[in-house]
PDB file of C-alpha atoms in Angstrom:
ATOM      1  CA  UNK A   1      91.277 123.786 117.474  1.00  0.00           C
ATOM      2  CA  UNK A   2      91.611 120.096 118.220  1.00  0.00           C
ATOM      3  CA  UNK A   3      91.846 117.510 115.461  1.00  0.00           C
ATOM      4  CA  UNK A   4      89.228 115.564 117.406  1.00  0.00           C
ATOM      5  CA  UNK A   5      86.419 118.115 117.164  1.00  0.00           C
ATOM      6  CA  UNK A   6      83.689 118.035 114.516  1.00  0.00           C
ATOM      7  CA  UNK A   7      83.942 114.318 113.754  1.00  0.00           C
ATOM      8  CA  UNK A   8      81.468 114.608 110.895  1.00  0.00           C
ATOM      9  CA  UNK A   9      84.086 115.971 108.489  1.00  0.00           C
ATOM     10  CA  UNK A  10      85.514 113.639 105.876  1.00  0.00           C
ATOM     11  CA  UNK A  11      88.159 116.026 104.560  1.00  0.00           C
ATOM     12  CA  UNK A  12      91.472 116.792 106.268  1.00  0.00           C
ATOM     13  CA  UNK A  13      90.915 118.451 109.629  1.00  0.00           C
ATOM     14  CA  UNK A  14      92.663 121.164 111.598  1.00  0.00           C
ATOM     15  CA  UNK A  15      95.956 120.476 113.330  1.00  0.00           C
ATOM     16  CA  UNK A  16      96.213 119.551 117.026  1.00  0.00           C
ATOM     17  CA  UNK A  17      96.153 122.264 119.670  1.00  0.00           C
ATOM     18  CA  UNK A  18      99.923 121.937 120.260  1.00  0.00           C
ATOM     19  CA  UNK A  19     100.806 122.840 116.716  1.00  0.00           C
ATOM     20  CA  UNK A  20     104.035 124.202 115.318  1.00  0.00           C
ATOM     21  CA  UNK A  21     104.017 126.646 112.432  1.00  0.00           C
ATOM     22  CA  UNK A  22     105.516 124.978 109.384  1.00  0.00           C
ATOM     23  CA  UNK A  23     104.792 123.835 105.867  1.00  0.00           C
ATOM     24  CA  UNK A  24     103.948 125.706 102.715  1.00  0.00           C
ATOM     25  CA  UNK A  25     101.627 125.519  99.755  1.00  0.00           C
ATOM     26  CA  UNK A  26     104.540 124.446  97.548  1.00  0.00           C
ATOM     27  CA  UNK A  27     105.324 121.425  99.690  1.00  0.00           C
ATOM     28  CA  UNK A  28     106.145 120.442 103.199  1.00  0.00           C
ATOM     29  CA  UNK A  29     109.165 121.735 105.031  1.00  0.00           C
ATOM     30  CA  UNK A  30     111.791 119.228 106.061  1.00  0.00           C
ATOM     31  CA  UNK A  31     114.676 120.644 108.020  1.00  0.00           C
ATOM     32  CA  UNK A  32     113.931 124.115 106.673  1.00  0.00           C
ATOM     33  CA  UNK A  33     114.031 123.043 103.012  1.00  0.00           C
ATOM     34  CA  UNK A  34     110.770 122.749 101.090  1.00  0.00           C
ATOM     35  CA  UNK A  35     110.188 119.392  99.384  1.00  0.00           C
ATOM     36  CA  UNK A  36     108.255 119.582  96.133  1.00  0.00           C
ATOM     37  CA  UNK A  37     104.952 117.693  96.463  1.00  0.00           C
ATOM     38  CA  UNK A  38     105.411 114.053  95.509  1.00  0.00           C
ATOM     39  CA  UNK A  39     103.130 113.309  92.565  1.00  0.00           C
ATOM     40  CA  UNK A  40     103.658 109.809  91.242  1.00  0.00           C
ATOM     41  CA  UNK A  41     101.519 107.267  89.474  1.00  0.00           C
ATOM     42  CA  UNK A  42     100.420 104.087  91.180  1.00  0.00           C
ATOM     43  CA  UNK A  43     102.863 102.176  88.964  1.00  0.00           C
ATOM     44  CA  UNK A  44     105.763 104.423  90.031  1.00  0.00           C
ATOM     45  CA  UNK A  45     104.930 103.846  93.709  1.00  0.00           C
ATOM     46  CA  UNK A  46     104.799 100.068  93.111  1.00  0.00           C
ATOM     47  CA  UNK A  47     108.249 100.166  91.495  1.00  0.00           C
ATOM     48  CA  UNK A  48     109.818 102.257  94.274  1.00  0.00           C
ATOM     49  CA  UNK A  49     108.303 100.578  97.329  1.00  0.00           C
ATOM     50  CA  UNK A  50     108.469  97.026  98.602  1.00  0.00           C
ATOM     51  CA  UNK A  51     105.132  95.165  98.615  1.00  0.00           C
ATOM     52  CA  UNK A  52     104.775  95.740 102.396  1.00  0.00           C
ATOM     53  CA  UNK A  53     105.675  99.440 102.103  1.00  0.00           C
ATOM     54  CA  UNK A  54     103.158  99.807  99.277  1.00  0.00           C
ATOM     55  CA  UNK A  55     100.419  98.023 101.265  1.00  0.00           C
ATOM     56  CA  UNK A  56     100.853 100.304 104.274  1.00  0.00           C
ATOM     57  CA  UNK A  57     101.837 103.619 102.664  1.00  0.00           C
ATOM     58  CA  UNK A  58      99.612 103.612  99.576  1.00  0.00           C
ATOM     59  CA  UNK A  59      96.737 101.295 100.632  1.00  0.00           C
ATOM     60  CA  UNK A  60      96.461 102.419 104.298  1.00  0.00           C
ATOM     61  CA  UNK A  61      97.418  99.032 105.666  1.00  0.00           C
ATOM     62  CA  UNK A  62      98.799  98.355 109.138  1.00  0.00           C
ATOM     63  CA  UNK A  63     101.809  96.300 110.117  1.00  0.00           C
ATOM     64  CA  UNK A  64     101.394  93.785 112.934  1.00  0.00           C
ATOM     65  CA  UNK A  65     102.237  95.160 116.400  1.00  0.00           C
ATOM     66  CA  UNK A  66     105.704  94.478 117.859  1.00  0.00           C
ATOM     67  CA  UNK A  67     107.088  93.524 114.429  1.00  0.00           C
ATOM     68  CA  UNK A  68     108.190  96.873 113.001  1.00  0.00           C
ATOM     69  CA  UNK A  69     111.741  98.151 112.929  1.00  0.00           C
ATOM     70  CA  UNK A  70     111.185 101.166 115.225  1.00  0.00           C
ATOM     71  CA  UNK A  71     108.551 100.192 117.812  1.00  0.00           C
ATOM     72  CA  UNK A  72     111.199  99.855 120.541  1.00  0.00           C
ATOM     73  CA  UNK A  73     113.979 102.061 119.140  1.00  0.00           C
ATOM     74  CA  UNK A  74     115.577 104.754 121.304  1.00  0.00           C
ATOM     75  CA  UNK A  75     118.097 106.087 118.760  1.00  0.00           C
ATOM     76  CA  UNK A  76     118.289 109.881 118.547  1.00  0.00           C
ATOM     77  CA  UNK A  77     117.372 111.275 115.160  1.00  0.00           C
ATOM     78  CA  UNK A  78     114.667 112.303 112.739  1.00  0.00           C
ATOM     79  CA  UNK A  79     111.976 110.020 111.328  1.00  0.00           C
ATOM     80  CA  UNK A  80     111.300 110.668 107.644  1.00  0.00           C
ATOM     81  CA  UNK A  81     108.478 109.487 105.402  1.00  0.00           C
ATOM     82  CA  UNK A  82     109.782 106.306 103.807  1.00  0.00           C
ATOM     83  CA  UNK A  83     108.053 107.169 100.531  1.00  0.00           C
ATOM     84  CA  UNK A  84     109.266 110.747  99.971  1.00  0.00           C
ATOM     85  CA  UNK A  85     111.795 111.674 102.671  1.00  0.00           C
ATOM     86  CA  UNK A  86     109.767 114.443 104.359  1.00  0.00           C
ATOM     87  CA  UNK A  87     110.823 114.842 107.987  1.00  0.00           C
ATOM     88  CA  UNK A  88     107.846 113.870 110.149  1.00  0.00           C
ATOM     89  CA  UNK A  89     108.855 113.180 113.768  1.00  0.00           C
ATOM     90  CA  UNK A  90     111.935 113.336 115.995  1.00  0.00           C
ATOM     91  CA  UNK A  91     113.173 111.053 118.714  1.00  0.00           C
ATOM     92  CA  UNK A  92     112.567 113.892 121.200  1.00  0.00           C
ATOM     93  CA  UNK A  93     108.806 113.392 120.843  1.00  0.00           C
ATOM     94  CA  UNK A  94     108.951 109.577 120.752  1.00  0.00           C
ATOM     95  CA  UNK A  95     107.784 107.753 123.860  1.00  0.00           C
ATOM     96  CA  UNK A  96     107.174 104.206 125.047  1.00  0.00           C
ATOM     97  CA  UNK A  97     103.440 103.584 124.840  1.00  0.00           C
ATOM     98  CA  UNK A  98     103.835  99.786 124.847  1.00  0.00           C
ATOM     99  CA  UNK A  99     101.297  99.493 122.023  1.00  0.00           C
ATOM    100  CA  UNK A 100     103.625  97.727 119.553  1.00  0.00           C
ATOM    101  CA  UNK A 101     104.113 100.631 117.147  1.00  0.00           C
ATOM    102  CA  UNK A 102     106.335 103.723 117.331  1.00  0.00           C
ATOM    103  CA  UNK A 103     104.518 106.421 119.328  1.00  0.00           C
ATOM    104  CA  UNK A 104     105.082 110.164 119.264  1.00  0.00           C
ATOM    105  CA  UNK A 105     103.332 112.941 121.178  1.00  0.00           C
ATOM    106  CA  UNK A 106     103.653 115.500 118.347  1.00  0.00           C
ATOM    107  CA  UNK A 107     104.904 115.755 114.761  1.00  0.00           C
ATOM    108  CA  UNK A 108     108.068 117.678 113.886  1.00  0.00           C
ATOM    109  CA  UNK A 109     105.975 120.319 112.095  1.00  0.00           C
ATOM    110  CA  UNK A 110     102.234 120.397 111.510  1.00  0.00           C
ATOM    111  CA  UNK A 111     102.612 121.235 107.828  1.00  0.00           C
ATOM    112  CA  UNK A 112     104.431 117.951 107.312  1.00  0.00           C
ATOM    113  CA  UNK A 113     101.431 115.815 108.293  1.00  0.00           C
ATOM    114  CA  UNK A 114      97.735 115.987 107.555  1.00  0.00           C
ATOM    115  CA  UNK A 115      94.708 114.481 109.212  1.00  0.00           C
ATOM    116  CA  UNK A 116      91.726 112.625 107.805  1.00  0.00           C
ATOM    117  CA  UNK A 117      88.729 111.221 109.657  1.00  0.00           C
ATOM    118  CA  UNK A 118      88.816 107.453 109.300  1.00  0.00           C
ATOM    119  CA  UNK A 119      85.626 105.462 109.792  1.00  0.00           C
ATOM    120  CA  UNK A 120      86.943 102.072 108.619  1.00  0.00           C
ATOM    121  CA  UNK A 121      86.682  98.963 110.780  1.00  0.00           C
ATOM    122  CA  UNK A 122      83.572 100.373 112.487  1.00  0.00           C
ATOM    123  CA  UNK A 123      85.578 102.935 114.482  1.00  0.00           C
ATOM    124  CA  UNK A 124      86.050 106.683 114.398  1.00  0.00           C
ATOM    125  CA  UNK A 125      89.735 107.489 114.261  1.00  0.00           C
ATOM    126  CA  UNK A 126      91.975 110.247 112.950  1.00  0.00           C
ATOM    127  CA  UNK A 127      94.328 109.018 110.248  1.00  0.00           C
ATOM    128  CA  UNK A 128      97.749 110.656 109.905  1.00  0.00           C
ATOM    129  CA  UNK A 129      99.191 111.054 106.409  1.00  0.00           C
ATOM    130  CA  UNK A 130     102.348 112.572 105.003  1.00  0.00           C
ATOM    131  CA  UNK A 131     101.588 116.153 104.046  1.00  0.00           C
ATOM    132  CA  UNK A 132     103.860 115.890 101.017  1.00  0.00           C
ATOM    133  CA  UNK A 133     103.059 112.572  99.314  1.00  0.00           C
ATOM    134  CA  UNK A 134      99.761 111.658 101.015  1.00  0.00           C
ATOM    135  CA  UNK A 135     101.116 108.318 102.242  1.00  0.00           C
ATOM    136  CA  UNK A 136      99.366 106.628 105.160  1.00  0.00           C
ATOM    137  CA  UNK A 137     101.449 106.796 108.341  1.00  0.00           C
ATOM    138  CA  UNK A 138      99.094 105.620 111.079  1.00  0.00           C
ATOM    139  CA  UNK A 139      96.591 107.219 113.465  1.00  0.00           C
ATOM    140  CA  UNK A 140      96.565 109.751 116.292  1.00  0.00           C
ATOM    141  CA  UNK A 141      94.656 109.165 119.526  1.00  0.00           C
ATOM    142  CA  UNK A 142      93.843 111.593 122.325  1.00  0.00           C
ATOM    143  CA  UNK A 143      92.929 111.296 125.981  1.00  0.00           C
ATOM    144  CA  UNK A 144      94.510 107.933 126.706  1.00  0.00           C
ATOM    145  CA  UNK A 145      96.218 109.160 129.863  1.00  0.00           C
ATOM    146  CA  UNK A 146      99.833 109.115 128.745  1.00  0.00           C
ATOM    147  CA  UNK A 147     101.931 111.709 130.573  1.00  0.00           C
ATOM    148  CA  UNK A 148     102.870 113.616 127.434  1.00  0.00           C
ATOM    149  CA  UNK A 149     102.643 117.370 126.829  1.00  0.00           C
ATOM    150  CA  UNK A 150      99.839 116.989 124.250  1.00  0.00           C
ATOM    151  CA  UNK A 151      97.904 113.999 125.700  1.00  0.00           C
ATOM    152  CA  UNK A 152      98.100 112.579 122.179  1.00  0.00           C
ATOM    153  CA  UNK A 153      99.637 109.402 120.787  1.00  0.00           C
ATOM    154  CA  UNK A 154     100.671 109.346 117.155  1.00  0.00           C
ATOM    155  CA  UNK A 155     100.659 105.594 116.540  1.00  0.00           C
ATOM    156  CA  UNK A 156     102.767 105.239 113.393  1.00  0.00           C
ATOM    157  CA  UNK A 157     103.725 102.196 111.328  1.00  0.00           C
ATOM    158  CA  UNK A 158     107.483 101.548 111.320  1.00  0.00           C
ATOM    159  CA  UNK A 159     107.329 100.657 107.641  1.00  0.00           C
ATOM    160  CA  UNK A 160     106.061 104.208 106.954  1.00  0.00           C
ATOM    161  CA  UNK A 161     109.206 105.690 108.481  1.00  0.00           C
ATOM    162  CA  UNK A 162     112.943 105.885 107.891  1.00  0.00           C
ATOM    163  CA  UNK A 163     115.099 106.894 110.866  1.00  0.00           C
ATOM    164  CA  UNK A 164     118.052 109.139 110.131  1.00  0.00           C
ATOM    165  CA  UNK A 165     120.131 108.950 113.296  1.00  0.00           C
ATOM    166  CA  UNK A 166     121.763 112.062 114.721  1.00  0.00           C
ATOM    167  CA  UNK A 167     125.157 110.427 114.044  1.00  0.00           C
ATOM    168  CA  UNK A 168     124.295 109.832 110.352  1.00  0.00           C
ATOM    169  CA  UNK A 169     122.977 113.374 109.951  1.00  0.00           C
ATOM    170  CA  UNK A 170     126.242 114.824 111.340  1.00  0.00           C
ATOM    171  CA  UNK A 171     128.334 113.092 108.635  1.00  0.00           C
TER     172      UNK A 171
END
Protein backbone atom coordinates (compact mmCIF):
# COMPACT_ATOMS: atom_id res chain seq x y z
CA UNK A 1 0.00 0.00 0.00
CA UNK A 2 1.31 3.44 -0.84
CA UNK A 3 1.73 6.13 1.80
CA UNK A 4 -0.02 8.45 -0.65
CA UNK A 5 -3.35 6.63 -0.77
CA UNK A 6 -6.36 7.55 1.37
CA UNK A 7 -5.35 11.16 1.99
CA UNK A 8 -8.24 11.68 4.40
CA UNK A 9 -6.43 9.97 7.27
CA UNK A 10 -4.91 12.12 9.99
CA UNK A 11 -3.14 9.31 11.84
CA UNK A 12 0.12 7.67 10.76
CA UNK A 13 -0.29 5.91 7.42
CA UNK A 14 1.04 2.72 5.90
CA UNK A 15 4.63 2.49 4.73
CA UNK A 16 5.67 3.02 1.09
CA UNK A 17 5.38 0.18 -1.40
CA UNK A 18 9.16 -0.41 -1.35
CA UNK A 19 9.24 -1.19 2.33
CA UNK A 20 11.80 -3.13 4.31
CA UNK A 21 10.75 -5.26 7.26
CA UNK A 22 12.11 -3.73 10.44
CA UNK A 23 11.14 -2.16 13.73
CA UNK A 24 9.40 -3.52 16.77
CA UNK A 25 6.76 -2.57 19.28
CA UNK A 26 9.47 -2.01 21.90
CA UNK A 27 11.27 0.57 19.79
CA UNK A 28 12.84 1.04 16.44
CA UNK A 29 15.71 -1.05 15.20
CA UNK A 30 18.98 0.70 14.53
CA UNK A 31 21.71 -1.49 13.15
CA UNK A 32 19.96 -4.58 14.50
CA UNK A 33 19.75 -3.26 18.08
CA UNK A 34 16.39 -2.07 19.40
CA UNK A 35 16.37 1.46 20.83
CA UNK A 36 13.97 1.99 23.71
CA UNK A 37 11.30 4.54 22.74
CA UNK A 38 12.46 8.05 23.60
CA UNK A 39 10.00 9.53 26.07
CA UNK A 40 11.13 12.92 27.31
CA UNK A 41 9.41 16.02 28.57
CA UNK A 42 9.38 19.21 26.57
CA UNK A 43 11.84 20.70 29.08
CA UNK A 44 14.25 17.77 28.62
CA UNK A 45 14.15 18.21 24.84
CA UNK A 46 14.84 21.96 25.23
CA UNK A 47 17.87 21.21 27.42
CA UNK A 48 19.31 18.59 25.04
CA UNK A 49 18.73 20.31 21.70
CA UNK A 50 19.93 23.61 20.32
CA UNK A 51 17.18 26.18 19.66
CA UNK A 52 17.28 25.39 15.90
CA UNK A 53 17.22 21.62 16.50
CA UNK A 54 14.28 22.07 18.87
CA UNK A 55 12.39 24.26 16.37
CA UNK A 56 12.73 21.70 13.58
CA UNK A 57 12.63 18.39 15.48
CA UNK A 58 10.02 19.16 18.14
CA UNK A 59 7.98 21.98 16.51
CA UNK A 60 8.02 20.64 12.91
CA UNK A 61 9.95 23.60 11.57
CA UNK A 62 11.98 23.65 8.36
CA UNK A 63 15.51 24.88 7.82
CA UNK A 64 16.14 27.18 4.86
CA UNK A 65 17.16 25.37 1.65
CA UNK A 66 20.88 25.12 0.78
CA UNK A 67 21.90 26.01 4.35
CA UNK A 68 21.93 22.63 6.09
CA UNK A 69 25.02 20.59 6.82
CA UNK A 70 24.13 17.60 4.60
CA UNK A 71 22.24 18.93 1.56
CA UNK A 72 25.28 18.43 -0.69
CA UNK A 73 27.20 15.77 1.26
CA UNK A 74 28.43 12.61 -0.48
CA UNK A 75 30.13 10.96 2.52
CA UNK A 76 29.38 7.25 2.93
CA UNK A 77 27.64 6.39 6.17
CA UNK A 78 24.43 6.21 8.14
CA UNK A 79 22.17 9.15 8.96
CA UNK A 80 20.80 8.98 12.50
CA UNK A 81 18.03 10.96 14.18
CA UNK A 82 19.79 13.88 15.83
CA UNK A 83 17.41 13.71 18.80
CA UNK A 84 17.64 10.01 19.72
CA UNK A 85 20.26 8.31 17.53
CA UNK A 86 17.92 5.94 15.65
CA UNK A 87 19.40 5.01 12.27
CA UNK A 88 17.11 6.46 9.59
CA UNK A 89 18.80 6.59 6.17
CA UNK A 90 22.07 5.56 4.51
CA UNK A 91 24.22 7.26 1.94
CA UNK A 92 23.35 4.44 -0.48
CA UNK A 93 19.80 5.81 -0.79
CA UNK A 94 20.84 9.49 -0.85
CA UNK A 95 20.64 11.27 -4.19
CA UNK A 96 21.08 14.75 -5.62
CA UNK A 97 17.62 16.22 -6.08
CA UNK A 98 18.90 19.81 -6.18
CA UNK A 99 16.10 20.91 -3.85
CA UNK A 100 18.37 22.30 -1.10
CA UNK A 101 17.77 19.57 1.48
CA UNK A 102 19.19 16.05 1.82
CA UNK A 103 17.12 13.68 -0.34
CA UNK A 104 16.76 9.92 -0.01
CA UNK A 105 14.72 7.47 -2.07
CA UNK A 106 13.97 5.15 0.88
CA UNK A 107 14.56 4.91 4.64
CA UNK A 108 17.00 2.40 6.12
CA UNK A 109 14.08 0.46 7.64
CA UNK A 110 10.39 1.29 7.59
CA UNK A 111 9.98 0.69 11.31
CA UNK A 112 12.42 3.51 11.98
CA UNK A 113 10.21 6.18 10.41
CA UNK A 114 6.51 6.92 10.52
CA UNK A 115 4.22 8.93 8.31
CA UNK A 116 1.59 11.53 9.10
CA UNK A 117 -0.66 13.42 6.70
CA UNK A 118 0.26 17.09 6.90
CA UNK A 119 -2.24 19.70 5.79
CA UNK A 120 -0.35 22.79 7.02
CA UNK A 121 0.47 25.68 4.71
CA UNK A 122 -2.58 24.88 2.56
CA UNK A 123 -0.96 21.78 1.05
CA UNK A 124 -1.41 18.04 1.38
CA UNK A 125 1.91 16.43 2.18
CA UNK A 126 3.19 13.35 3.97
CA UNK A 127 5.32 14.23 6.98
CA UNK A 128 8.16 11.89 7.97
CA UNK A 129 8.90 11.47 11.68
CA UNK A 130 11.35 9.39 13.66
CA UNK A 131 9.62 6.17 14.64
CA UNK A 132 11.39 6.16 17.99
CA UNK A 133 11.15 9.70 19.39
CA UNK A 134 8.47 11.20 17.11
CA UNK A 135 10.76 14.03 15.98
CA UNK A 136 9.93 15.83 12.74
CA UNK A 137 12.38 14.93 9.97
CA UNK A 138 10.83 16.38 6.82
CA UNK A 139 8.42 15.20 4.12
CA UNK A 140 8.23 12.51 1.44
CA UNK A 141 7.04 13.24 -2.09
CA UNK A 142 6.12 10.84 -4.88
CA UNK A 143 5.88 11.03 -8.65
CA UNK A 144 8.31 13.88 -9.24
CA UNK A 145 10.14 12.04 -12.00
CA UNK A 146 13.45 11.35 -10.29
CA UNK A 147 15.12 8.20 -11.62
CA UNK A 148 15.08 6.40 -8.28
CA UNK A 149 13.88 2.86 -7.56
CA UNK A 150 10.88 4.08 -5.51
CA UNK A 151 9.96 7.30 -7.40
CA UNK A 152 9.94 8.93 -3.97
CA UNK A 153 11.96 11.78 -2.48
CA UNK A 154 12.40 11.90 1.27
CA UNK A 155 13.18 15.59 1.71
CA UNK A 156 14.80 15.72 5.15
CA UNK A 157 16.13 18.62 7.21
CA UNK A 158 19.88 18.40 7.83
CA UNK A 159 19.38 19.60 11.39
CA UNK A 160 17.21 16.50 12.01
CA UNK A 161 20.11 14.22 11.10
CA UNK A 162 23.55 13.23 12.33
CA UNK A 163 25.84 11.51 9.81
CA UNK A 164 28.02 8.72 11.14
CA UNK A 165 30.55 8.17 8.37
CA UNK A 166 31.59 4.66 7.38
CA UNK A 167 35.13 5.53 8.55
CA UNK A 168 33.87 6.61 12.01
CA UNK A 169 31.71 3.51 12.34
CA UNK A 170 34.71 1.24 11.60
CA UNK A 171 36.70 2.67 14.54
